[in-house]
JSON list of C-alpha atoms in Angstrom, two decimals:
[
{"chain": "V", "resi": 23, "resn": "UNK", "atom": "CA", "xyz": [-22.31, 23.21, 39.15]},
{"chain": "V", "resi": 24, "resn": "UNK", "atom": "CA", "xyz": [-22.57, 21.46, 35.82]},
{"chain": "V", "resi": 25, "resn": "UNK", "atom": "CA", "xyz": [-20.93, 17.95, 35.19]},
{"chain": "V", "resi": 26, "resn": "UNK", "atom": "CA", "xyz": [-17.97, 18.28, 33.43]},
{"chain": "V", "resi": 27, "resn": "UNK", "atom": "CA", "xyz": [-17.00, 16.26, 30.20]},
{"chain": "V", "resi": 28, "resn": "UNK", "atom": "CA", "xyz": [-14.35, 14.40, 31.79]},
{"chain": "V", "resi": 29, "resn": "UNK", "atom": "CA", "xyz": [-16.31, 13.39, 34.10]},
{"chain": "V", "resi": 30, "resn": "UNK", "atom": "CA", "xyz": [-16.15, 8.74, 34.65]},
{"chain": "V", "resi": 31, "resn": "UNK", "atom": "CA", "xyz": [-19.79, 7.73, 35.12]},
{"chain": "V", "resi": 32, "resn": "UNK", "atom": "CA", "xyz": [-19.71, 4.57, 37.25]},
{"chain": "V", "resi": 33, "resn": "UNK", "atom": "CA", "xyz": [-22.07, 2.85, 34.95]},
{"chain": "V", "resi": 34, "resn": "UNK", "atom": "CA", "xyz": [-19.01, 2.70, 32.55]},
{"chain": "V", "resi": 35, "resn": "UNK", "atom": "CA", "xyz": [-16.91, 0.57, 34.75]},
{"chain": "V", "resi": 36, "resn": "UNK", "atom": "CA", "xyz": [-16.80, -2.80, 34.49]},
{"chain": "V", "resi": 37, "resn": "UNK", "atom": "CA", "xyz": [-15.08, -5.99, 36.13]},
{"chain": "V", "resi": 38, "resn": "UNK", "atom": "CA", "xyz": [-14.50, -9.00, 35.27]},
{"chain": "V", "resi": 39, "resn": "UNK", "atom": "CA", "xyz": [-16.59, -10.74, 37.40]},
{"chain": "V", "resi": 40, "resn": "UNK", "atom": "CA", "xyz": [-16.68, -14.60, 35.69]},
{"chain": "V", "resi": 41, "resn": "UNK", "atom": "CA", "xyz": [-13.61, -15.92, 36.49]},
{"chain": "V", "resi": 42, "resn": "UNK", "atom": "CA", "xyz": [-14.27, -18.65, 38.22]},
{"chain": "V", "resi": 43, "resn": "UNK", "atom": "CA", "xyz": [-11.67, -20.25, 40.49]},
{"chain": "V", "resi": 44, "resn": "UNK", "atom": "CA", "xyz": [-10.91, -22.75, 43.51]},
{"chain": "V", "resi": 45, "resn": "UNK", "atom": "CA", "xyz": [-12.71, -20.67, 45.91]},
{"chain": "V", "resi": 46, "resn": "UNK", "atom": "CA", "xyz": [-15.97, -20.34, 44.35]},
{"chain": "V", "resi": 47, "resn": "UNK", "atom": "CA", "xyz": [-17.65, -18.25, 46.68]},
{"chain": "V", "resi": 48, "resn": "UNK", "atom": "CA", "xyz": [-14.86, -16.36, 48.67]},
{"chain": "V", "resi": 49, "resn": "UNK", "atom": "CA", "xyz": [-14.06, -15.55, 45.15]},
{"chain": "V", "resi": 50, "resn": "UNK", "atom": "CA", "xyz": [-16.65, -13.71, 44.30]},
{"chain": "V", "resi": 51, "resn": "UNK", "atom": "CA", "xyz": [-17.29, -12.42, 47.95]},
{"chain": "V", "resi": 52, "resn": "UNK", "atom": "CA", "xyz": [-13.97, -10.96, 47.44]},
{"chain": "V", "resi": 53, "resn": "UNK", "atom": "CA", "xyz": [-14.49, -9.40, 43.91]},
{"chain": "V", "resi": 54, "resn": "UNK", "atom": "CA", "xyz": [-17.71, -7.97, 45.05]},
{"chain": "V", "resi": 55, "resn": "UNK", "atom": "CA", "xyz": [-15.78, -6.07, 47.94]},
{"chain": "V", "resi": 56, "resn": "UNK", "atom": "CA", "xyz": [-13.28, -4.71, 45.05]},
{"chain": "V", "resi": 57, "resn": "UNK", "atom": "CA", "xyz": [-15.63, -3.59, 42.83]},
{"chain": "V", "resi": 58, "resn": "UNK", "atom": "CA", "xyz": [-17.44, -1.65, 45.95]},
{"chain": "V", "resi": 59, "resn": "UNK", "atom": "CA", "xyz": [-14.36, -0.38, 46.61]},
{"chain": "V", "resi": 60, "resn": "UNK", "atom": "CA", "xyz": [-14.04, 0.29, 43.25]},
{"chain": "V", "resi": 61, "resn": "UNK", "atom": "CA", "xyz": [-16.90, 2.34, 42.80]},
{"chain": "V", "resi": 62, "resn": "UNK", "atom": "CA", "xyz": [-16.17, 4.43, 46.02]},
{"chain": "V", "resi": 63, "resn": "UNK", "atom": "CA", "xyz": [-12.69, 5.33, 45.12]},
{"chain": "V", "resi": 64, "resn": "UNK", "atom": "CA", "xyz": [-14.41, 6.30, 41.82]},
{"chain": "V", "resi": 65, "resn": "UNK", "atom": "CA", "xyz": [-17.01, 8.11, 44.00]},
{"chain": "V", "resi": 66, "resn": "UNK", "atom": "CA", "xyz": [-14.56, 9.85, 45.28]},
{"chain": "V", "resi": 67, "resn": "UNK", "atom": "CA", "xyz": [-12.45, 10.76, 42.38]},
{"chain": "V", "resi": 68, "resn": "UNK", "atom": "CA", "xyz": [-15.32, 12.49, 40.64]},
{"chain": "V", "resi": 69, "resn": "UNK", "atom": "CA", "xyz": [-15.36, 14.43, 44.12]},
{"chain": "V", "resi": 70, "resn": "UNK", "atom": "CA", "xyz": [-12.40, 15.44, 44.38]},
{"chain": "V", "resi": 71, "resn": "UNK", "atom": "CA", "xyz": [-12.69, 16.80, 40.24]},
{"chain": "V", "resi": 72, "resn": "UNK", "atom": "CA", "xyz": [-15.33, 17.95, 40.89]},
{"chain": "V", "resi": 73, "resn": "UNK", "atom": "CA", "xyz": [-13.38, 20.13, 44.02]},
{"chain": "V", "resi": 74, "resn": "UNK", "atom": "CA", "xyz": [-10.55, 21.37, 42.19]},
{"chain": "V", "resi": 75, "resn": "UNK", "atom": "CA", "xyz": [-12.66, 22.56, 39.45]},
{"chain": "V", "resi": 76, "resn": "UNK", "atom": "CA", "xyz": [-14.41, 24.95, 41.48]},
{"chain": "V", "resi": 77, "resn": "UNK", "atom": "CA", "xyz": [-11.39, 25.32, 43.76]},
{"chain": "V", "resi": 78, "resn": "UNK", "atom": "CA", "xyz": [-9.56, 26.98, 39.96]},
{"chain": "V", "resi": 79, "resn": "UNK", "atom": "CA", "xyz": [-12.78, 28.77, 39.70]},
{"chain": "V", "resi": 80, "resn": "UNK", "atom": "CA", "xyz": [-12.39, 29.97, 42.63]},
{"chain": "V", "resi": 81, "resn": "UNK", "atom": "CA", "xyz": [-8.99, 31.76, 42.64]},
{"chain": "V", "resi": 82, "resn": "UNK", "atom": "CA", "xyz": [-9.55, 32.06, 38.64]},
{"chain": "V", "resi": 83, "resn": "UNK", "atom": "CA", "xyz": [-12.15, 34.96, 39.74]},
{"chain": "V", "resi": 84, "resn": "UNK", "atom": "CA", "xyz": [-9.98, 36.26, 42.72]},
{"chain": "V", "resi": 85, "resn": "UNK", "atom": "CA", "xyz": [-6.92, 36.98, 40.51]},
{"chain": "V", "resi": 86, "resn": "UNK", "atom": "CA", "xyz": [-9.33, 38.82, 37.56]},
{"chain": "V", "resi": 87, "resn": "UNK", "atom": "CA", "xyz": [-10.89, 40.42, 40.22]},
{"chain": "V", "resi": 88, "resn": "UNK", "atom": "CA", "xyz": [-7.46, 41.58, 41.51]},
{"chain": "V", "resi": 89, "resn": "UNK", "atom": "CA", "xyz": [-6.01, 42.43, 38.07]},
{"chain": "V", "resi": 90, "resn": "UNK", "atom": "CA", "xyz": [-8.99, 44.82, 37.86]},
{"chain": "V", "resi": 91, "resn": "UNK", "atom": "CA", "xyz": [-8.30, 46.02, 41.20]},
{"chain": "V", "resi": 92, "resn": "UNK", "atom": "CA", "xyz": [-5.17, 47.08, 40.20]},
{"chain": "V", "resi": 93, "resn": "UNK", "atom": "CA", "xyz": [-6.05, 48.60, 36.50]},
{"chain": "V", "resi": 94, "resn": "UNK", "atom": "CA", "xyz": [-9.12, 50.72, 38.59]},
{"chain": "V", "resi": 95, "resn": "UNK", "atom": "CA", "xyz": [-6.13, 51.88, 40.53]},
{"chain": "V", "resi": 96, "resn": "UNK", "atom": "CA", "xyz": [-3.86, 53.19, 37.91]},
{"chain": "V", "resi": 97, "resn": "UNK", "atom": "CA", "xyz": [-7.01, 54.37, 35.82]},
{"chain": "V", "resi": 98, "resn": "UNK", "atom": "CA", "xyz": [-7.78, 56.26, 38.90]},
{"chain": "V", "resi": 99, "resn": "UNK", "atom": "CA", "xyz": [-4.16, 57.59, 39.19]},
{"chain": "V", "resi": 100, "resn": "UNK", "atom": "CA", "xyz": [-3.96, 58.72, 35.65]},
{"chain": "V", "resi": 101, "resn": "UNK", "atom": "CA", "xyz": [-7.18, 60.59, 36.36]},
{"chain": "V", "resi": 102, "resn": "UNK", "atom": "CA", "xyz": [-5.30, 62.76, 39.23]},
{"chain": "V", "resi": 103, "resn": "UNK", "atom": "CA", "xyz": [-2.68, 62.89, 37.38]},
{"chain": "V", "resi": 104, "resn": "UNK", "atom": "CA", "xyz": [-4.28, 64.45, 34.50]},
{"chain": "V", "resi": 105, "resn": "UNK", "atom": "CA", "xyz": [-5.70, 67.15, 36.89]},
{"chain": "V", "resi": 106, "resn": "UNK", "atom": "CA", "xyz": [-3.01, 67.95, 39.02]},
{"chain": "V", "resi": 107, "resn": "UNK", "atom": "CA", "xyz": [-1.72, 69.01, 35.53]},
{"chain": "V", "resi": 108, "resn": "UNK", "atom": "CA", "xyz": [-4.39, 70.68, 34.13]},
{"chain": "V", "resi": 109, "resn": "UNK", "atom": "CA", "xyz": [-4.34, 72.95, 37.81]},
{"chain": "V", "resi": 110, "resn": "UNK", "atom": "CA", "xyz": [-0.73, 73.76, 37.54]},
{"chain": "V", "resi": 111, "resn": "UNK", "atom": "CA", "xyz": [-1.17, 74.58, 33.90]},
{"chain": "V", "resi": 112, "resn": "UNK", "atom": "CA", "xyz": [-3.83, 77.23, 34.89]},
{"chain": "V", "resi": 113, "resn": "UNK", "atom": "CA", "xyz": [-1.61, 78.19, 38.34]},
{"chain": "V", "resi": 114, "resn": "UNK", "atom": "CA", "xyz": [1.56, 78.99, 36.13]},
{"chain": "V", "resi": 115, "resn": "UNK", "atom": "CA", "xyz": [-0.40, 79.91, 33.01]},
{"chain": "V", "resi": 116, "resn": "UNK", "atom": "CA", "xyz": [1.38, 77.55, 31.19]},
{"chain": "V", "resi": 117, "resn": "UNK", "atom": "CA", "xyz": [0.58, 74.48, 28.50]},
{"chain": "V", "resi": 118, "resn": "UNK", "atom": "CA", "xyz": [2.68, 71.60, 29.02]},
{"chain": "V", "resi": 119, "resn": "UNK", "atom": "CA", "xyz": [0.34, 69.84, 26.56]},
{"chain": "V", "resi": 120, "resn": "UNK", "atom": "CA", "xyz": [-1.86, 66.41, 27.31]}
]
């Protein structure tokens, strides 16, 4: 499936990792861990987005297929009714119009 315009590239997300606090090394490690978590969540969201679009496409195809089946049955019924009308006209020698 092609990428959708609403997909977000991971490189577009920038976190502010330049803030320093009292616990320099621990703070950087926690920020890097936070960044990895954000990237992981972003990947999950992108995967979910693609899955949802695929499901919507699948459901839309099913809906269109079912609608076409209903239309086909209606057309076939109309043809059968016209044939029956023609047979009855011949049988009774009448012209009921079409």
